[in-house]
mmCIF file of C-alpha atoms in Angstrom:
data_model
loop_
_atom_site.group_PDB
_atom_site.id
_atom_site.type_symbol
_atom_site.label_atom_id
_atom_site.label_comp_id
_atom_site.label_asym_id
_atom_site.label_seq_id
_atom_site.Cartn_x
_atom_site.Cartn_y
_atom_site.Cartn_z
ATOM 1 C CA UNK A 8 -6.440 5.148 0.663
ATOM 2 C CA UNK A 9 -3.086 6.293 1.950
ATOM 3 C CA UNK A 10 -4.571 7.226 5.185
ATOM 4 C CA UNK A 11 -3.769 3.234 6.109
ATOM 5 C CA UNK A 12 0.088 3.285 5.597
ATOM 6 C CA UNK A 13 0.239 6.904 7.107
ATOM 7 C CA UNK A 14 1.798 6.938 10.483
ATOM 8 C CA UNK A 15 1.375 3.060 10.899
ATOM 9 C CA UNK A 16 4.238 3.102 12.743
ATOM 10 C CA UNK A 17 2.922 4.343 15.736
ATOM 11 C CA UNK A 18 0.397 1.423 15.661
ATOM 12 C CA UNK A 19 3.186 -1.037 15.557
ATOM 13 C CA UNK A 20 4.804 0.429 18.539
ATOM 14 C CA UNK A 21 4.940 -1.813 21.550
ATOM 15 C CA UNK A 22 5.031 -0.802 25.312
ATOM 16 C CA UNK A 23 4.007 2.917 27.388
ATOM 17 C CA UNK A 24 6.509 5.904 27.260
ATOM 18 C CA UNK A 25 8.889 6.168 29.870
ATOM 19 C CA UNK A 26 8.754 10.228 30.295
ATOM 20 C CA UNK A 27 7.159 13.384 29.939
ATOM 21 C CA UNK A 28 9.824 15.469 28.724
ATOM 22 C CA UNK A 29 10.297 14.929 24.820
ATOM 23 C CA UNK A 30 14.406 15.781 25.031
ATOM 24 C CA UNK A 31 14.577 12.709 27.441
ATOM 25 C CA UNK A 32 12.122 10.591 25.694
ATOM 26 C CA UNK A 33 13.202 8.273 22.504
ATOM 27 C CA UNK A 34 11.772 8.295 19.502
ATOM 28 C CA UNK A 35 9.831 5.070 20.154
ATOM 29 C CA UNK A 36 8.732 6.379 23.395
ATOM 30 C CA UNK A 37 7.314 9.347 21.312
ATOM 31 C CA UNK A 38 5.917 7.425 18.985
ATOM 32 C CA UNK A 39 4.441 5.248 21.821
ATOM 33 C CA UNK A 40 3.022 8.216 23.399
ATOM 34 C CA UNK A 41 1.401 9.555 19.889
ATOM 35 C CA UNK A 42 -0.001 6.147 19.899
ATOM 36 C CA UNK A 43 -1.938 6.389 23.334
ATOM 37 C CA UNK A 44 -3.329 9.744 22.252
ATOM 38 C CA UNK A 45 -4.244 8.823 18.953
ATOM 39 C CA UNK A 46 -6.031 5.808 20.383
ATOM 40 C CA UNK A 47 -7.999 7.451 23.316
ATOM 41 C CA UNK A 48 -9.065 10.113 21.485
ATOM 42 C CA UNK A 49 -12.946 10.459 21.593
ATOM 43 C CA UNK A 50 -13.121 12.967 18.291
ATOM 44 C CA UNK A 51 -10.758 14.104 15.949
ATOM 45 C CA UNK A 52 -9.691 16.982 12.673
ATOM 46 C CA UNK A 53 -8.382 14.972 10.763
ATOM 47 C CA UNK A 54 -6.986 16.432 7.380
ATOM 48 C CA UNK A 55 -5.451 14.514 4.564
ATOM 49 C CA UNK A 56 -4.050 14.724 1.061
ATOM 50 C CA UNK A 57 -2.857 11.845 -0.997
ATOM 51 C CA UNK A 58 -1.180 12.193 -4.305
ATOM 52 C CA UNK A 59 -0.668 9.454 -6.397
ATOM 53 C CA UNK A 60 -0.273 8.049 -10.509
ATOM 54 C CA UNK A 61 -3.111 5.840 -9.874
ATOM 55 C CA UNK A 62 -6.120 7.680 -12.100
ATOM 56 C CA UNK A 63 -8.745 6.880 -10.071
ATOM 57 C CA UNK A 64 -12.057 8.822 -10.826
ATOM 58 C CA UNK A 65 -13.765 7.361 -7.429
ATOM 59 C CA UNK A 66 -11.116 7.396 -4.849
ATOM 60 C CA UNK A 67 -11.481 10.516 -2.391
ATOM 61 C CA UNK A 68 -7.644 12.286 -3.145
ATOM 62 C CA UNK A 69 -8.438 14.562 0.184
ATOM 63 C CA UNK A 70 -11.000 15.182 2.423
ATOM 64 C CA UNK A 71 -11.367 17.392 5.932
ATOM 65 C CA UNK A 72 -13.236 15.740 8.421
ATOM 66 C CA UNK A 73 -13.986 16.092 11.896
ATOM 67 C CA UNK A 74 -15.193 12.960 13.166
ATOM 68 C CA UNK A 75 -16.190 11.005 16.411
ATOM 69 C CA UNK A 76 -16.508 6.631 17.787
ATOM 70 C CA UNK A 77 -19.942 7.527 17.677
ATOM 71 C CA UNK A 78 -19.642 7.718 13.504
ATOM 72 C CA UNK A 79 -20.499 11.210 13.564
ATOM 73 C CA UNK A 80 -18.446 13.607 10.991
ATOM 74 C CA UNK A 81 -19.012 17.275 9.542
ATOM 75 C CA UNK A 82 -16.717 18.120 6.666
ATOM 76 C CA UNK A 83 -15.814 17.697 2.862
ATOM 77 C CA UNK A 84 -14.132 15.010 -0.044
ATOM 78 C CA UNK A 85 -12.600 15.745 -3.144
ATOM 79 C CA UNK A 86 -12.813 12.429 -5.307
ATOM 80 C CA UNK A 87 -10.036 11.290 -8.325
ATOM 81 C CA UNK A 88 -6.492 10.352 -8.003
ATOM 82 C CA UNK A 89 -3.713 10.695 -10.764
ATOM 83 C CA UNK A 90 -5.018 13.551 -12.496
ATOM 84 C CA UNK A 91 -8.735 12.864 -12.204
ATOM 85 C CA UNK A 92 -11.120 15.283 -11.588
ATOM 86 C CA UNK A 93 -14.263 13.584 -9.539
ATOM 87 C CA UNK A 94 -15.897 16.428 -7.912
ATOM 88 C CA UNK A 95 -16.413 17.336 -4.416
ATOM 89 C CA UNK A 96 -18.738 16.874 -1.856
ATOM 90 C CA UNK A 97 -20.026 18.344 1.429
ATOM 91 C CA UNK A 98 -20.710 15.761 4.129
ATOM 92 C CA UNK A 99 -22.294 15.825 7.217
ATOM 93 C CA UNK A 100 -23.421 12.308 9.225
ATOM 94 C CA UNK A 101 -25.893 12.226 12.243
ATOM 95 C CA UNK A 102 -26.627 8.534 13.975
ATOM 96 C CA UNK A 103 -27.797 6.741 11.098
ATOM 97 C CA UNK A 104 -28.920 9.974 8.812
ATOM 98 C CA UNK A 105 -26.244 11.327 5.854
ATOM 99 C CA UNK A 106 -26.326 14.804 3.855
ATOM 100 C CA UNK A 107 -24.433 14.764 0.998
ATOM 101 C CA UNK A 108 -23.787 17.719 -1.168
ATOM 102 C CA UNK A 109 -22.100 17.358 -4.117
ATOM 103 C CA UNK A 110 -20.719 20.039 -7.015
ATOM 104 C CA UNK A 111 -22.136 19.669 -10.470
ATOM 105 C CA UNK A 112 -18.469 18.039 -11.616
ATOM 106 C CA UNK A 113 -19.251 15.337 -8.753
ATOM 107 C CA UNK A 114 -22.606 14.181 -10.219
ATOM 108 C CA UNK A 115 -21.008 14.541 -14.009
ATOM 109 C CA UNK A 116 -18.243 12.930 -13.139
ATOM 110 C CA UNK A 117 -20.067 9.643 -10.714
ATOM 111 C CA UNK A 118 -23.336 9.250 -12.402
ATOM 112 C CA UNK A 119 -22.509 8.445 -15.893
ATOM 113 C CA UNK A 120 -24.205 9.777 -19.406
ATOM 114 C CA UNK A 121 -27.460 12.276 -19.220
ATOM 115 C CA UNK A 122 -28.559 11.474 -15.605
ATOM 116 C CA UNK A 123 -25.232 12.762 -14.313
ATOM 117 C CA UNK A 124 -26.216 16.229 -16.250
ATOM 118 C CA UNK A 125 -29.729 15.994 -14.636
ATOM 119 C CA UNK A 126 -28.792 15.302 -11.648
ATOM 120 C CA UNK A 127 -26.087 18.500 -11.617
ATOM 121 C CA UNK A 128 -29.333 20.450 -12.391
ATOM 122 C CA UNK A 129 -32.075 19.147 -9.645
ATOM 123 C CA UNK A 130 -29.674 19.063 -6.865
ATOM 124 C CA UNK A 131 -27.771 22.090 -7.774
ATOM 125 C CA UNK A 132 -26.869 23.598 -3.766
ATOM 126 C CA UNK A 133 -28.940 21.198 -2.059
ATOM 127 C CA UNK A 134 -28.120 18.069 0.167
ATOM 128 C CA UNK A 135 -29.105 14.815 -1.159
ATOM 129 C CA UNK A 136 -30.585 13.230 2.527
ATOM 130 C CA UNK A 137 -31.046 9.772 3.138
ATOM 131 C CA UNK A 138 -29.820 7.203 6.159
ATOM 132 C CA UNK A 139 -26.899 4.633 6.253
ATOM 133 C CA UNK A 140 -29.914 1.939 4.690
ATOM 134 C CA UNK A 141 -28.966 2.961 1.349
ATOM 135 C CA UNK A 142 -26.137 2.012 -0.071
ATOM 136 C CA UNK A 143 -24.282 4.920 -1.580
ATOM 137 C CA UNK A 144 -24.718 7.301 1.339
ATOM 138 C CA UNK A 145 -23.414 4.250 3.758
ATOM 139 C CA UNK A 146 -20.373 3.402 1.678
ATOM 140 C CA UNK A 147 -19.527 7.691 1.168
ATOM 141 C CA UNK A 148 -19.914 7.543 5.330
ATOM 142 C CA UNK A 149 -17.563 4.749 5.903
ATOM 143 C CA UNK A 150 -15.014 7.849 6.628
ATOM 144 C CA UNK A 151 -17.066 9.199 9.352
ATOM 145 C CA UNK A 152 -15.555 6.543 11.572
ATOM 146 C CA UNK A 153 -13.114 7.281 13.847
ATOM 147 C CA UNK A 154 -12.282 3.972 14.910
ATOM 148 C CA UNK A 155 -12.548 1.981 11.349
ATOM 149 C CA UNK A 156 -10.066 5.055 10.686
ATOM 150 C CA UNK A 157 -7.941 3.874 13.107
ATOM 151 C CA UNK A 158 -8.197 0.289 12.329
ATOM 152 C CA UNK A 159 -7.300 1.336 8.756
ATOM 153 C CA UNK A 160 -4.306 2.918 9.589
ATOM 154 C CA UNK A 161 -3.555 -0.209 12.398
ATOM 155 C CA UNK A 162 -3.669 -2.216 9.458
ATOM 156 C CA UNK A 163 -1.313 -0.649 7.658
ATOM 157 C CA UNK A 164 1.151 -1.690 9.688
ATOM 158 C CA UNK A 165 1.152 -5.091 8.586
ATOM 159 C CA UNK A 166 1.418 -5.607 12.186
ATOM 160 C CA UNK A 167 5.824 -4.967 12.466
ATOM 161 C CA UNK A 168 7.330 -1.223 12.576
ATOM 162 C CA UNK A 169 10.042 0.079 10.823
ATOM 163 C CA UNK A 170 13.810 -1.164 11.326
ATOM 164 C CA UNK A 171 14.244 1.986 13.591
ATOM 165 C CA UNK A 172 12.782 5.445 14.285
ATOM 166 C CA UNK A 173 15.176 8.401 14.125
ATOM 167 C CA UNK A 174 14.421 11.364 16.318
ATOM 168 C CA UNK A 175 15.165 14.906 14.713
ATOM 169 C CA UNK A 176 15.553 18.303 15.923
ATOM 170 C CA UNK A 177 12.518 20.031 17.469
ATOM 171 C CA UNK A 178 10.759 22.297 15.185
ATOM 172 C CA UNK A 179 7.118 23.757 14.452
ATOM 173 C CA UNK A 180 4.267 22.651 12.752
ATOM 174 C CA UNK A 181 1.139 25.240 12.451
ATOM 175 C CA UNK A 182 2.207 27.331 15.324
ATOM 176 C CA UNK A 183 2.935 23.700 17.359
ATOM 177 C CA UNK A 184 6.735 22.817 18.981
ATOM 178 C CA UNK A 185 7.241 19.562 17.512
ATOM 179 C CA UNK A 186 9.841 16.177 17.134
ATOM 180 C CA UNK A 187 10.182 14.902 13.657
ATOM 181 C CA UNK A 188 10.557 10.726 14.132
ATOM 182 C CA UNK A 189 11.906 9.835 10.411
ATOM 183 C CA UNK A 190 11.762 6.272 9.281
ATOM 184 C CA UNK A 191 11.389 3.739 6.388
ATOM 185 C CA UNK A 192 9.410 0.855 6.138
ATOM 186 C CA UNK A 193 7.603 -0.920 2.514
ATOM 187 C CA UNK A 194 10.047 1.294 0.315
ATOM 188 C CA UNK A 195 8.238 4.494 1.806
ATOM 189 C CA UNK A 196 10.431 7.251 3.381
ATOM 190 C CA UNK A 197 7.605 8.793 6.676
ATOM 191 C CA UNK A 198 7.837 11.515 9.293
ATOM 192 C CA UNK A 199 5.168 11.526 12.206
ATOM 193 C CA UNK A 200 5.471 15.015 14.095
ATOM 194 C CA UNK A 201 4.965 14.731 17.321
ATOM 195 C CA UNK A 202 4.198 17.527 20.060
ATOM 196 C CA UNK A 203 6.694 18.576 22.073
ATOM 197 C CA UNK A 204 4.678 18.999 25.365
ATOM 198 C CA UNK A 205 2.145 16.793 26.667
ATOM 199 C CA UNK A 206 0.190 15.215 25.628
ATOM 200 C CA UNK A 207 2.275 14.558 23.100
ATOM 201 C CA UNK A 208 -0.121 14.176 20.063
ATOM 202 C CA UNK A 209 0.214 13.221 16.430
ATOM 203 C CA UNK A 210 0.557 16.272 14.843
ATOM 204 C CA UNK A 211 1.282 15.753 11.570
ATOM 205 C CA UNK A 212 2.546 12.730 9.315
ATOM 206 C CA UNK A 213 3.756 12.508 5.904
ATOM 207 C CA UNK A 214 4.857 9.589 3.715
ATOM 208 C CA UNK A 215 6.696 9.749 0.341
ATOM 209 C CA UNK A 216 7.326 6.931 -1.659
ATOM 210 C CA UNK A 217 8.117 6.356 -5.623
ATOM 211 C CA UNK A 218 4.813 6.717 -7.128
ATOM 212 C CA UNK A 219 2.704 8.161 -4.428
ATOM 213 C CA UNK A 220 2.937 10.903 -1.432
ATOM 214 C CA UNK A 221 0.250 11.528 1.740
ATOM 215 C CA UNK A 222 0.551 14.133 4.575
ATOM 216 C CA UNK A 223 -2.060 13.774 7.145
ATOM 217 C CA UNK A 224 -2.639 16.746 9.999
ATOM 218 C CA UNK A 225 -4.714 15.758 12.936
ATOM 219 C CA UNK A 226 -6.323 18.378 15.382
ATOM 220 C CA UNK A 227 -8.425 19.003 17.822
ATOM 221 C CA UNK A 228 -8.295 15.750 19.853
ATOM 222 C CA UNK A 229 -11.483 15.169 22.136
ATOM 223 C CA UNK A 230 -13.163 18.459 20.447
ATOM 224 C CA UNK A 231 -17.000 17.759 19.575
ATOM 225 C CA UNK A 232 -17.994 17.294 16.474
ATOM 226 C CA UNK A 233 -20.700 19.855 15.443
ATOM 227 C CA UNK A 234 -24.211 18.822 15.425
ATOM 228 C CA UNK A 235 -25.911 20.899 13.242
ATOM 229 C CA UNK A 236 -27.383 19.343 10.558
ATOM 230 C CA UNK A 237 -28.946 21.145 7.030
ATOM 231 C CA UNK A 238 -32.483 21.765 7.188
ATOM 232 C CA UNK A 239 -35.357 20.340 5.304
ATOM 233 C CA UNK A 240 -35.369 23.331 2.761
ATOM 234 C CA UNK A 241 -31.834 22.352 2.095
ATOM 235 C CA UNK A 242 -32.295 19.059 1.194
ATOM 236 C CA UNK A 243 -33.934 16.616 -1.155
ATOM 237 C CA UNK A 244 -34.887 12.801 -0.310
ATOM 238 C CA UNK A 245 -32.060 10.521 -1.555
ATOM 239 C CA UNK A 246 -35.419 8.801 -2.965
ATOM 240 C CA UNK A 247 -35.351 11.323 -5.649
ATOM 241 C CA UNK A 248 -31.752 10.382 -6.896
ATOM 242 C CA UNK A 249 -33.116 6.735 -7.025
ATOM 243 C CA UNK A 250 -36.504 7.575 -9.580
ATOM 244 C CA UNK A 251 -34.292 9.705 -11.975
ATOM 245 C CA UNK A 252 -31.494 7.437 -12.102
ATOM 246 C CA UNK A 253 -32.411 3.528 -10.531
ATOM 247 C CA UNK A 254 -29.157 1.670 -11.897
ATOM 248 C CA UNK A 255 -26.715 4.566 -11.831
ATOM 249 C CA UNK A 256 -25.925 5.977 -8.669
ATOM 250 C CA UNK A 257 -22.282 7.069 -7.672
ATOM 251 C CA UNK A 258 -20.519 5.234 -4.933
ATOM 252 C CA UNK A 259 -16.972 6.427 -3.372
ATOM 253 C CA UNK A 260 -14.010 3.854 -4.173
ATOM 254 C CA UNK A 261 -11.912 2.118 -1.419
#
């Protein structure tokens, strides 16, 4: 997903920030400072929106998550890249336990020929409920996990920043004084907007490069995630999924 070249920069920076005050502070001592926050941060909102040509009808192309170290998350996907339409989903993850609750183009779209029409129909508003044991519902969760979500995005680094960060004029993002640090780095033009005051969090982060775009807005650092789960009425026993449909279950791509 985009979500591990986004803002990999900050990842590859080296060393603490120097000062408070963002008009004395470099852009790598910004960036160094996103970087602490980013990585202490118990919890996170982390919004994100990839665009790319690659049809993909399995690859999430956004999703809205709030999320936590302890792999707990509350939010939604919507799956297919390039043009692909692969439904969305509801998601909500609890210790080992995950509620799914996908739209009737979801199960159409992941569960191919009749069963994906049957399935539409049985689970029509209701969470499918199982626990990180089963296979699909583990690999859909792999998102709730704040620090494989960092890892990803420490990854994408390819451990070595950019030539150089340029800092830009102050400006605002959702009501937020921020520094745009501009950069290149793999043929991809990024900007990581970072607050003004302290703590000076990631605010936002976008990347553009020939074929592909991602902007990623992050909230809400060290907030709880909720944890209230769907009831029992509102759900149906991943088992279920599993008689009607043994061989052909959807799975979310990498």
């Amino acid at each position: 997903m985009g979500a591990a070249f986004v803002c990999a920069s900050v990842f590859a920076a080296a060393g603490p920030a120097l000062a408070d005050d963002a008009s004395d502070m470099s852009a790598q001592e910004l960036a160094d400072a996103a970087k602490k926050e980013l990585t202490d941060a118990k919890s996170l909102h982390v919004k994100l929106t990839e665009r790319t040509d690659e049809r993909e009808l399995r690859t999430p192309s956004s999703f809205d998550l709030r999320l936590d170290e302890d792999g707990n998350c509350t939010g939604s996907l919507t799956m297919g890249t390039g043009g692909a339409d692969g439904g969305s989903l509801d998601l909500v993850k609890r210790g080992d336990e995950v509620w799914m609750k996908p739209d009737a183009t979801f199960w159409k779209a992941q569960v191919p020929g009749g069963a994906g029409e049957l399935a539409a129909q049985l689970f029509d508003g209701r969470y499918v409920h199982g626990t990180t044991d089963d296979p699909m519902l583990d690999g859909l969760s792999d998102v709730c996990d704040l620090d494989s979500f960092r890892g990803e995005l420490e990854n994408g680094s390819g451990g070595s920043g950019p030539d150089h960060l340029t800092k830009g004029d102050e400006t605002t993002v959702r009501g937020t004084d921020v520094v745009p640090l501009t950069g290149r780095e793999h043929g991809k033009d990024f900007t990581l907007y970072v607050a003004s005051d302290e703590p000076h969090q990631l605010v936002r982060a976008t990347v553009k490069g020939t074929d592909e775009s991602v902007t990623m807005t992050l909230t809400d650092y060290g907030k709880p995630v909720p944890d209230e789960t769907p009831s029992a009425d509102q759900s149906v026993d991943i088992s279920k999924l599993r008689d009607m449909a043994p061989d052909e279950t959807p799975r979310a791509g990498a």
